[in-house]
mmCIF file of N, CA and C in Angstrom:
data_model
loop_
_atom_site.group_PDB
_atom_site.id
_atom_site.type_symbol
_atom_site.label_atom_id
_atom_site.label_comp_id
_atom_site.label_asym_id
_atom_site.label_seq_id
_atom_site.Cartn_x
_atom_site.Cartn_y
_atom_site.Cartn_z
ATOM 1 N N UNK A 107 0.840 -1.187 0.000
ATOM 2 C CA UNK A 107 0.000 0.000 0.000
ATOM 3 C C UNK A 107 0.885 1.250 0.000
ATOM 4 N N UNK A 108 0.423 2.484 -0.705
ATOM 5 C CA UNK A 108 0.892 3.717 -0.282
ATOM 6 C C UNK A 108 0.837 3.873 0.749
ATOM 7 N N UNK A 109 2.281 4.265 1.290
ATOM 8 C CA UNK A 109 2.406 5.283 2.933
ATOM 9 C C UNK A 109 2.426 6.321 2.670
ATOM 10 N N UNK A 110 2.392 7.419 3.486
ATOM 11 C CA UNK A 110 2.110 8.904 3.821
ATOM 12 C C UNK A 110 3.600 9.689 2.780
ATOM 13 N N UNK A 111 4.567 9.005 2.941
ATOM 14 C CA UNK A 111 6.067 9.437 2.494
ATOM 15 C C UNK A 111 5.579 9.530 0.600
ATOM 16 N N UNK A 112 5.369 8.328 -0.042
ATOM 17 C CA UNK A 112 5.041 7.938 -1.382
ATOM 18 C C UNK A 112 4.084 8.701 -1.806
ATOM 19 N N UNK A 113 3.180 9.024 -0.606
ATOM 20 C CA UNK A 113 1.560 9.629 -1.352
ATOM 21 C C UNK A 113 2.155 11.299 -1.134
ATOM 22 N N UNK A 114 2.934 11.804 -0.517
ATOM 23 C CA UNK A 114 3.158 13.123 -0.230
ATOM 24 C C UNK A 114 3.748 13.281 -1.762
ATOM 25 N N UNK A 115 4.735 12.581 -2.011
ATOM 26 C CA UNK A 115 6.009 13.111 -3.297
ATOM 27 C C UNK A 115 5.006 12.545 -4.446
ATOM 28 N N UNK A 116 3.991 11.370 -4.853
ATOM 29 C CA UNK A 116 3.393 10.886 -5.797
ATOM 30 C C UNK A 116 2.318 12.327 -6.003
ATOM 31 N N UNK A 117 1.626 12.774 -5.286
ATOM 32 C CA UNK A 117 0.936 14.139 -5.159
ATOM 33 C C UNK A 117 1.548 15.212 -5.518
ATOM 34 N N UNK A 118 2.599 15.596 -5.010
ATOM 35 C CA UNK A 118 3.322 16.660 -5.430
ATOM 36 C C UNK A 118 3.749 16.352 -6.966
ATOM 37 N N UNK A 119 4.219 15.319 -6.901
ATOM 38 C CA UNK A 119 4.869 15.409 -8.811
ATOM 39 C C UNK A 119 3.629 15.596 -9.788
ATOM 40 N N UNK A 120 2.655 14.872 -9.479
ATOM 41 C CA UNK A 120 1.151 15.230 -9.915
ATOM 42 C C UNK A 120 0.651 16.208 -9.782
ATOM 43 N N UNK A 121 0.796 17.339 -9.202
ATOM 44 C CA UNK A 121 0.375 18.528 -9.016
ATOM 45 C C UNK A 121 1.336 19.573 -10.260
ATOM 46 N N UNK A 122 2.661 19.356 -10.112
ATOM 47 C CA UNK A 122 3.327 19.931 -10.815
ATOM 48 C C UNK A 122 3.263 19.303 -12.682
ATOM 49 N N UNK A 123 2.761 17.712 -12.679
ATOM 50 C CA UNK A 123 2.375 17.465 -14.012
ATOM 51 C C UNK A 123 1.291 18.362 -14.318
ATOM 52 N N UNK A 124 0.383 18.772 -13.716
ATOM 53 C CA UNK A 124 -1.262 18.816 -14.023
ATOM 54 C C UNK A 124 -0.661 20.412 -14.241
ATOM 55 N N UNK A 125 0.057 21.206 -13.871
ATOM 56 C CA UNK A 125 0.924 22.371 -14.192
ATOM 57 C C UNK A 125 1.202 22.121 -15.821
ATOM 58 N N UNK A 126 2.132 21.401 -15.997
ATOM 59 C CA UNK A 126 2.884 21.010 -16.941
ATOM 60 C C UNK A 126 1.537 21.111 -18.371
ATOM 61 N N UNK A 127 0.662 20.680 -17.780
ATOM 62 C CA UNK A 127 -0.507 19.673 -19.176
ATOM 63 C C UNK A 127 -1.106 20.796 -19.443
ATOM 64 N N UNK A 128 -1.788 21.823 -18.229
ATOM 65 C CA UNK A 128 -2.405 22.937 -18.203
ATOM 66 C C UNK A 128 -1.095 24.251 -19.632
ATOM 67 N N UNK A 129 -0.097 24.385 -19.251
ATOM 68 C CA UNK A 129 0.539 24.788 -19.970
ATOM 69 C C UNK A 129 0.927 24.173 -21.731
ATOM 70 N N UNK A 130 0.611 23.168 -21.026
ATOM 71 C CA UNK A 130 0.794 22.957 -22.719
ATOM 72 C C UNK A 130 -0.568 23.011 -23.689
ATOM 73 N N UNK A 131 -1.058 22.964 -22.861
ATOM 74 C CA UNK A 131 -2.627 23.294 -23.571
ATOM 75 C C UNK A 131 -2.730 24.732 -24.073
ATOM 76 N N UNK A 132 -2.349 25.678 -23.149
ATOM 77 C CA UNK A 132 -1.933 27.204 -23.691
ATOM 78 C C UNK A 132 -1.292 27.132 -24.695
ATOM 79 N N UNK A 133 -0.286 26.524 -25.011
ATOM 80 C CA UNK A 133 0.421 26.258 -25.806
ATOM 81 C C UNK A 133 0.078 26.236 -27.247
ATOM 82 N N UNK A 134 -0.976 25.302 -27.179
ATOM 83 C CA UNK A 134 -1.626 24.925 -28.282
ATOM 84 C C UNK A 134 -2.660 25.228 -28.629
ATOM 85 N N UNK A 135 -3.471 26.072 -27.540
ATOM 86 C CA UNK A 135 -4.478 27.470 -28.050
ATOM 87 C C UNK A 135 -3.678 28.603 -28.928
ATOM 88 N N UNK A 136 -2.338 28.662 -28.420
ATOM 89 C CA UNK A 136 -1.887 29.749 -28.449
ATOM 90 C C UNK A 136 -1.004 29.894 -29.466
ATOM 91 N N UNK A 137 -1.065 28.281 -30.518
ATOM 92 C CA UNK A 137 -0.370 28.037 -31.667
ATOM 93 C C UNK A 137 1.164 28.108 -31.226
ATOM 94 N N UNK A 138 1.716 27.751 -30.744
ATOM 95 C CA UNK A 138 3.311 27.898 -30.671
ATOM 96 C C UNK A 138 3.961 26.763 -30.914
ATOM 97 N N UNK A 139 5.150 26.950 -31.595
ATOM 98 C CA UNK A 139 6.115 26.376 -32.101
ATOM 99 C C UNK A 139 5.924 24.980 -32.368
ATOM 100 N N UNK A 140 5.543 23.846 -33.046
ATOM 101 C CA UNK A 140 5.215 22.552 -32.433
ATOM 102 C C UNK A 140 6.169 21.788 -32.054
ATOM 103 N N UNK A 141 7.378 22.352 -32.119
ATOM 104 C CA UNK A 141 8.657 21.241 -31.884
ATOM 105 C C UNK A 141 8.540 22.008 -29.918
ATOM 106 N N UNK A 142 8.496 23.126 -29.613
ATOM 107 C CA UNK A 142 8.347 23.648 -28.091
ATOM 108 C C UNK A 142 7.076 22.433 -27.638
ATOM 109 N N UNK A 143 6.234 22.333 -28.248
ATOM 110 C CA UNK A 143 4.706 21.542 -28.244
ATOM 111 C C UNK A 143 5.294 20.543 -27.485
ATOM 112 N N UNK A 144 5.867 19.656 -28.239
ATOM 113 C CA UNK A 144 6.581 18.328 -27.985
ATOM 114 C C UNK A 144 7.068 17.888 -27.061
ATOM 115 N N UNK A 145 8.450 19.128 -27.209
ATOM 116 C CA UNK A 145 9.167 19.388 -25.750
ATOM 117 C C UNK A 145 8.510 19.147 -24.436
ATOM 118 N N UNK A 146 7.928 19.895 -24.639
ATOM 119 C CA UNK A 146 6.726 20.162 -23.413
ATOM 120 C C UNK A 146 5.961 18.590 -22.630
ATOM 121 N N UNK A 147 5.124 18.083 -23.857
ATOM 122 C CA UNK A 147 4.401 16.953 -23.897
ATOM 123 C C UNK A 147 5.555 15.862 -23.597
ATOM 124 N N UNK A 148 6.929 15.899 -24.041
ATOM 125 C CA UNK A 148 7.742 14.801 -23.652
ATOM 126 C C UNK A 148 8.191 15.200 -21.997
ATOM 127 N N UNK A 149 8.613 16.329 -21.298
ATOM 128 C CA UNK A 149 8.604 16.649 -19.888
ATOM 129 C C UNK A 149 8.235 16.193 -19.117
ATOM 130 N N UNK A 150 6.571 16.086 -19.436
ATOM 131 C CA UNK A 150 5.372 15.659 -18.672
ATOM 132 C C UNK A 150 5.088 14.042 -18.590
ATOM 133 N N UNK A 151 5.554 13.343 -19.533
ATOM 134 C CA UNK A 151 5.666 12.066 -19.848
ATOM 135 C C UNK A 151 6.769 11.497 -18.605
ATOM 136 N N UNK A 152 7.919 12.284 -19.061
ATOM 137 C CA UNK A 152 9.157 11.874 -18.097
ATOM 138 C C UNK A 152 8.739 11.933 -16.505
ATOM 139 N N UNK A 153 7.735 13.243 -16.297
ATOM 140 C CA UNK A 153 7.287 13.211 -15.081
ATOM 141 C C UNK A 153 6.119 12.216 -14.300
ATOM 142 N N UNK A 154 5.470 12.088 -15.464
ATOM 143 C CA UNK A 154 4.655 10.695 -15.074
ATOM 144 C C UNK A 154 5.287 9.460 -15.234
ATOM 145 N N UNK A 155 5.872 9.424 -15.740
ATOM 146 C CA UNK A 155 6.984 7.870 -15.847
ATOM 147 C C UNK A 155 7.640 7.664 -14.563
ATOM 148 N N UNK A 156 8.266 9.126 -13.506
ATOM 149 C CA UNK A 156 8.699 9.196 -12.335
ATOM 150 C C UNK A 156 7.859 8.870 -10.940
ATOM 151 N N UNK A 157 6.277 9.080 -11.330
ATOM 152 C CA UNK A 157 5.286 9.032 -10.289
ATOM 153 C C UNK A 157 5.351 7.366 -10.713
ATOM 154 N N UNK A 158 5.251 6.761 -11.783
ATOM 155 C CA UNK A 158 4.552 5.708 -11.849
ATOM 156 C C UNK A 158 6.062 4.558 -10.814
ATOM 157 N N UNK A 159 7.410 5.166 -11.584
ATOM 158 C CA UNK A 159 8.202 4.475 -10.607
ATOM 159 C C UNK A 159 8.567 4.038 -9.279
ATOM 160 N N UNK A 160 7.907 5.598 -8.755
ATOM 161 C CA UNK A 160 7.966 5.843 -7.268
ATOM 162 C C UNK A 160 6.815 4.782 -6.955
ATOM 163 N N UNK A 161 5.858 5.011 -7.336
ATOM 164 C CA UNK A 161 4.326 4.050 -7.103
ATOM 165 C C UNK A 161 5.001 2.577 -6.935
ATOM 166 N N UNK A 162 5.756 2.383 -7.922
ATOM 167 C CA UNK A 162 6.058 0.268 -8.272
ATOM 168 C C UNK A 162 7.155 0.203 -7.518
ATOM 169 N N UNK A 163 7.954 1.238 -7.217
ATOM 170 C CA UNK A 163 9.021 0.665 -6.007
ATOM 171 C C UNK A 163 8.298 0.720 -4.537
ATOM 172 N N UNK A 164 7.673 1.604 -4.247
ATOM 173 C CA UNK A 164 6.604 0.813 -3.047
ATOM 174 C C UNK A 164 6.223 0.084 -3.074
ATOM 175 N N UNK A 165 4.897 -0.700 -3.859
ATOM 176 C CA UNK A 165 4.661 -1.927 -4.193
ATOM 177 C C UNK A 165 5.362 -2.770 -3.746
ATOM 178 N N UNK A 166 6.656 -2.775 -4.728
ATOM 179 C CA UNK A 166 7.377 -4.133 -4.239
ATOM 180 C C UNK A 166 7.842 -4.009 -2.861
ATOM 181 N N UNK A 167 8.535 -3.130 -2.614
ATOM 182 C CA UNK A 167 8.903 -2.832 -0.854
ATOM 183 C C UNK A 167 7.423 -3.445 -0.102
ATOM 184 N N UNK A 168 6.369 -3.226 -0.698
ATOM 185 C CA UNK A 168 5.456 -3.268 0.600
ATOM 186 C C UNK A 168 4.199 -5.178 -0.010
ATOM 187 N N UNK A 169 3.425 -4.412 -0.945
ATOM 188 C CA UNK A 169 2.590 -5.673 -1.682
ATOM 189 C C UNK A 169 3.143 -7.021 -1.730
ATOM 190 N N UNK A 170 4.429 -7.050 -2.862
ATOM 191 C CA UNK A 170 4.792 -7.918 -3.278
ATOM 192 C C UNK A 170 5.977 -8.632 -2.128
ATOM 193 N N UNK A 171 6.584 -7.907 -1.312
ATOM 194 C CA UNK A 171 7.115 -8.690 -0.446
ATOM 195 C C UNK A 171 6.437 -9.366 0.846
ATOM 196 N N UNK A 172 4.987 -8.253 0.933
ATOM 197 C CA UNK A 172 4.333 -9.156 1.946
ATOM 198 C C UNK A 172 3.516 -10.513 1.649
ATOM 199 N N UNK A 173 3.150 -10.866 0.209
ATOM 200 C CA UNK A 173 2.644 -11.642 0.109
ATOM 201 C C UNK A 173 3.943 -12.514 -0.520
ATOM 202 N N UNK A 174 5.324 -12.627 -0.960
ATOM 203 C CA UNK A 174 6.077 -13.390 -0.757
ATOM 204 C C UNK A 174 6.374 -13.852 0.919
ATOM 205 N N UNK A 175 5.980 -13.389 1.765
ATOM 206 C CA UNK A 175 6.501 -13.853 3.092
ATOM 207 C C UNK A 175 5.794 -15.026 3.728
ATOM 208 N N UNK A 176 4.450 -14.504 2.930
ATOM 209 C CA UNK A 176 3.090 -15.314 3.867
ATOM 210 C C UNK A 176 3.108 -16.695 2.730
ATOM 211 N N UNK A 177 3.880 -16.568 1.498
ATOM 212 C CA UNK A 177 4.470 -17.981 0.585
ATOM 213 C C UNK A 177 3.138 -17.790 -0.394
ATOM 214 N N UNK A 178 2.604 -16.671 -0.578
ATOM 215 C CA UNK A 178 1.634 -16.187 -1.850
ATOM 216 C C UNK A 178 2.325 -15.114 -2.577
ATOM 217 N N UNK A 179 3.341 -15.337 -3.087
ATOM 218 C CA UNK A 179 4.083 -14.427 -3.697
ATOM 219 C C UNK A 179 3.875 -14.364 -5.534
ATOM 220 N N UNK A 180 3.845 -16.114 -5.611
ATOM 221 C CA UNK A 180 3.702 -15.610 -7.713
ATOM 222 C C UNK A 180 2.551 -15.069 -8.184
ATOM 223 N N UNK A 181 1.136 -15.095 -7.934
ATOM 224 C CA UNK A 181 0.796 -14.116 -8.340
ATOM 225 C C UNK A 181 0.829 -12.326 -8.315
ATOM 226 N N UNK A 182 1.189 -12.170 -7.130
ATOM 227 C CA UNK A 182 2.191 -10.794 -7.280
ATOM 228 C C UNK A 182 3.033 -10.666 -8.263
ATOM 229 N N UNK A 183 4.332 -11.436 -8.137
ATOM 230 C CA UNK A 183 4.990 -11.573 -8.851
ATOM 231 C C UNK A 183 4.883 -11.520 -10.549
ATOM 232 N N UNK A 184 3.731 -12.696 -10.737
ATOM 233 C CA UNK A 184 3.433 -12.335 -12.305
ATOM 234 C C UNK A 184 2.934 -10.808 -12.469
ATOM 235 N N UNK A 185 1.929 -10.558 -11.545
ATOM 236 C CA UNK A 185 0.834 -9.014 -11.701
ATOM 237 C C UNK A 185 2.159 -7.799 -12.045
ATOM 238 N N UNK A 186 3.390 -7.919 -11.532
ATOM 239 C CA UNK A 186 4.690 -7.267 -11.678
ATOM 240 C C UNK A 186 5.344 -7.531 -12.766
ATOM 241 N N UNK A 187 5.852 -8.667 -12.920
ATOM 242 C CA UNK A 187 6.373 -9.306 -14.312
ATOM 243 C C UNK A 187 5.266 -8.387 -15.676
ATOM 244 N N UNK A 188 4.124 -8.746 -15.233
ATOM 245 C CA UNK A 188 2.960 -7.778 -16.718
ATOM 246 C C UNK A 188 3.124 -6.468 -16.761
ATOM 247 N N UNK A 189 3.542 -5.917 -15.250
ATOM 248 C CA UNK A 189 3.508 -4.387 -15.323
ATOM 249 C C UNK A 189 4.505 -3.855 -15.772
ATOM 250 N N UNK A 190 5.747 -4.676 -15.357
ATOM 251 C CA UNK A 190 7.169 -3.766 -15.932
ATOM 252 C C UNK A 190 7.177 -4.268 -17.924
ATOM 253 N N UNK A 191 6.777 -4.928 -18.128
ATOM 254 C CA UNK A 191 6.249 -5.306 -19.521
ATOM 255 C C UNK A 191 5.733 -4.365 -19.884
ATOM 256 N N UNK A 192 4.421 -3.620 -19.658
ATOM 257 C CA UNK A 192 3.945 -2.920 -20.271
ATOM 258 C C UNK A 192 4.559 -1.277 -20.080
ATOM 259 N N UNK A 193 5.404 -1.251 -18.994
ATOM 260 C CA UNK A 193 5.561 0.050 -18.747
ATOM 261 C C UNK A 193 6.559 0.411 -19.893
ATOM 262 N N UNK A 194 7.417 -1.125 -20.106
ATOM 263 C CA UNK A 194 8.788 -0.700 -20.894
ATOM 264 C C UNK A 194 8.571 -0.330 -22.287
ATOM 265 N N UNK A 195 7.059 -1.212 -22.443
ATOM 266 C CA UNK A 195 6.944 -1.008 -23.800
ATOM 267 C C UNK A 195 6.748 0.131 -24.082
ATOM 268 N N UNK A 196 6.531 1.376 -23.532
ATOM 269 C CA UNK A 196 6.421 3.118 -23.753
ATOM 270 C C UNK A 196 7.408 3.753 -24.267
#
C-alpha cells in the first residue's frame, strides 16, 4: 500500500504534471512552435513515468514482499512481471 512518504512526493509530482498539461494546452491554443509543443508533452511524460516508478518501487517494498513472506508471492509476482512489460513497452 501507499504510505504517507510515497503519497506526499506521488501528489506533489502530480500537481506539478497537471501544471505542466495545463501549460501545454496554452500552448496549443496559443499556436506555438510545435517542436516547443513536444518538448513540453515529452517533460510531462518523463514526469509521469517518475510518479509511476515511485508508485512500483513501493509496491514491491510493501505488496509484493508481503505476500512473498506469507508464501503467496507468484501471483504478485506475475501481476509485476505484466507491469514492468507494459511500462517498458512506452
Amino acid at each position: 500500500m501507499i504510505n504517507e512518504e510515497v503519497k506526499k512526493d506521488a501528489l506533489l509530482r502530480l500537481k506539478k504534471v497537471e501544471g505542466q498539461v495545463r501549460g501545454i494546452a496554452r500552448m496549443v491554443e496559443g499556436e506555438k512552435y510545435c517542436i516547443d509543443i513536444i518538448n513540453q508533452v515529452t517533460a510531462a511524460e518523463k514526469a509521469l513515468n517518475m510518479v509511476a516508478r515511485i508508485v512500483m518501487k513501493r509496491h514491491v517494498e510493501s505488496c509484493v514482499k508481503e505476500a512473498i513472506l506469507k508464501g503467496e508471492g507468484q501471483e504478485k509476482i506475475n501481476e509485476l512481471i505484466d507491469t514492468v512489460y507494459r511500462y517498458s513497452k512506452k
